[in-house]
XYZ file of C-alpha atoms in Angstrom:
179
model
C 14.536 -27.017 0.841
C 12.552 -24.098 -0.441
C 10.548 -24.683 -3.616
C 7.649 -23.076 -5.455
C 5.145 -25.493 -3.895
C 6.041 -24.854 -0.239
C 7.167 -21.212 -0.227
C 5.690 -17.737 -0.586
C 7.522 -14.451 -1.103
C 6.237 -11.424 0.818
C 7.098 -7.954 -0.472
C 6.743 -5.394 2.316
C 6.041 -1.679 1.768
C 8.569 -0.559 -0.875
C 6.717 2.692 -1.443
C 7.145 6.288 -2.493
C 9.604 8.661 -0.881
C 10.151 6.289 2.030
C 11.613 3.689 -0.344
C 13.809 6.336 -1.933
C 15.234 7.281 1.498
C 16.606 3.800 2.205
C 20.307 3.179 2.743
C 21.841 1.900 -0.552
C 18.520 2.410 -2.367
C 19.893 1.702 -5.861
C 21.272 -1.684 -4.784
C 18.077 -2.428 -2.843
C 15.788 -1.762 -5.827
C 18.021 -3.728 -8.186
C 18.046 -6.728 -5.832
C 14.289 -6.530 -5.285
C 13.747 -6.405 -9.040
C 15.858 -9.534 -9.559
C 14.097 -11.258 -6.657
C 10.617 -10.494 -7.992
C 11.437 -11.441 -11.582
C 13.148 -14.633 -10.438
C 10.267 -15.558 -8.154
C 7.786 -15.082 -10.967
C 9.982 -17.085 -13.338
C 10.094 -19.932 -10.803
C 6.352 -19.719 -9.978
C 6.850 -18.744 -6.341
C 3.571 -17.225 -5.065
C 3.970 -13.547 -4.119
C 2.062 -11.500 -1.574
C 2.576 -7.783 -2.210
C 1.900 -5.404 0.681
C 1.574 -1.615 0.948
C 1.479 0.420 4.164
C -1.147 3.211 4.065
C -0.515 3.991 0.349
C -2.709 7.086 0.456
C -0.102 8.625 2.779
C 3.160 6.880 1.873
C 2.530 6.547 -1.852
C 2.402 3.455 -4.012
C 5.071 0.837 -4.589
C 7.922 2.274 -6.649
C 7.737 1.839 -10.409
C 11.019 -0.104 -10.524
C 9.084 -2.945 -8.865
C 5.533 -2.523 -10.124
C 6.662 -3.108 -13.699
C 7.492 -6.670 -12.595
C 4.229 -7.165 -10.672
C 1.859 -6.839 -13.630
C -1.399 -8.699 -13.152
C -1.087 -8.475 -9.370
C -2.624 -6.117 -6.825
C -1.113 -5.019 -3.513
C -2.840 -5.636 -0.206
C -3.213 -2.427 1.792
C -2.450 -2.401 5.499
C -2.260 0.046 8.390
C -0.388 -2.216 10.799
C 3.346 -2.828 10.950
C 3.120 -6.624 10.865
C 1.578 -8.039 7.701
C 0.365 -10.947 9.849
C -2.017 -8.617 11.645
C -3.864 -7.887 8.369
C -6.943 -10.006 7.595
C -6.501 -9.941 3.788
C -2.854 -10.925 4.121
C -3.749 -13.869 6.350
C -6.489 -14.928 3.964
C -4.085 -14.873 1.004
C -1.415 -16.708 3.008
C -3.964 -19.398 3.923
C -4.877 -19.796 0.229
C -1.229 -20.341 -0.688
C -0.664 -22.517 2.398
C 3.139 -22.351 2.414
C 5.453 -23.967 4.924
C 8.086 -21.293 4.279
C 7.729 -17.539 3.984
C 10.505 -15.431 2.531
C 10.312 -11.733 3.342
C 11.805 -8.721 1.570
C 11.152 -4.982 1.687
C 11.308 -2.127 4.149
C 11.991 -1.299 6.869
C 13.953 -4.250 8.211
C 13.679 -3.288 11.867
C 9.976 -2.387 11.808
C 7.541 -4.001 9.342
C 9.854 -6.783 8.151
C 10.874 -7.641 11.720
C 7.347 -7.566 13.155
C 6.012 -9.643 10.246
C 8.789 -12.195 10.703
C 8.150 -12.401 14.440
C 4.404 -12.933 14.022
C 4.880 -15.554 11.296
C 7.421 -17.408 13.419
C 4.781 -17.379 16.161
C 2.400 -19.070 13.693
C 5.004 -21.813 13.100
C 6.096 -20.804 9.613
C 9.710 -21.223 8.589
C 10.768 -17.625 8.010
C 13.677 -16.375 5.934
C 14.514 -12.725 5.324
C 16.354 -11.705 2.163
C 19.178 -9.601 3.606
C 20.171 -7.930 0.331
C 16.522 -7.146 -0.505
C 15.638 -5.421 2.762
C 16.683 -2.032 4.052
C 16.230 0.724 6.580
C 17.012 4.412 6.378
C 19.967 3.833 8.687
C 22.026 0.713 8.072
C 22.477 -0.074 11.766
C 18.683 -0.390 12.072
C 18.755 -2.986 9.287
C 21.527 -4.913 11.038
C 19.683 -4.840 14.364
C 16.458 -5.977 12.656
C 18.224 -8.927 11.005
C 19.905 -9.881 14.276
C 16.602 -9.810 16.182
C 14.958 -11.960 13.492
C 17.676 -14.611 13.755
C 17.552 -14.490 17.563
C 13.798 -15.183 17.307
C 14.411 -18.248 15.110
C 14.255 -16.830 11.585
C 16.907 -17.379 8.955
C 18.712 -14.963 6.671
C 19.190 -15.546 2.955
C 20.182 -13.574 -0.132
C 18.499 -13.043 -3.481
C 20.743 -15.509 -5.283
C 20.724 -18.091 -2.483
C 16.918 -18.079 -2.452
C 16.456 -18.213 -6.221
C 18.973 -20.978 -6.813
C 17.607 -22.988 -3.888
C 14.136 -22.837 -5.447
C 15.566 -23.682 -8.896
C 17.621 -26.568 -7.396
C 18.841 -27.917 -10.745
C 21.451 -26.525 -13.131
C 19.640 -27.240 -16.374
C 16.580 -26.276 -18.368
C 15.095 -23.051 -19.712
C 14.208 -21.633 -16.277
C 17.795 -22.173 -15.140
C 19.164 -20.405 -18.228
C 16.708 -17.524 -17.734
C 17.658 -17.304 -14.062
C 21.353 -17.067 -14.930
C 20.551 -14.117 -17.233
C 18.676 -12.370 -14.405
C 21.534 -12.490 -11.922
C 24.338 -11.549 -14.323
């Protein structure tokens, strides 16, 4: 079971005009917003990544408003796991499970998942919080991740698995987020 003590959420490269060119971008940004707010509510550690922000732009405002108090880690590699600062932060958190969201599913999300699987993490990708410019690239990315041993989840599946109990203030706040 995923919980806030054994899991980290990785947000991959939801930046600038590239983010705005994703298939079903409105749904993507809404789902990412719910995922980030829910993860923060449930105290799931977040690692926030940006790919060459000086060229691709910064993370879109729809998400940064929910990441207050945090700073992104800049990278120039497709796989987050090939970035020294990412690996350092991941080691600090020391999760068993990594849950990945962001763009693009078949490039940075896929390569990150593959490398983390190779480091013996349990990897889940949030299907409704990842995207590609062309939907078939997303589908191929998800398929390759599962063929490599990763799992697929959804925003609500992940959040309610971490919550695990249908009572308390966090549960009531979580229900409000997903409605």
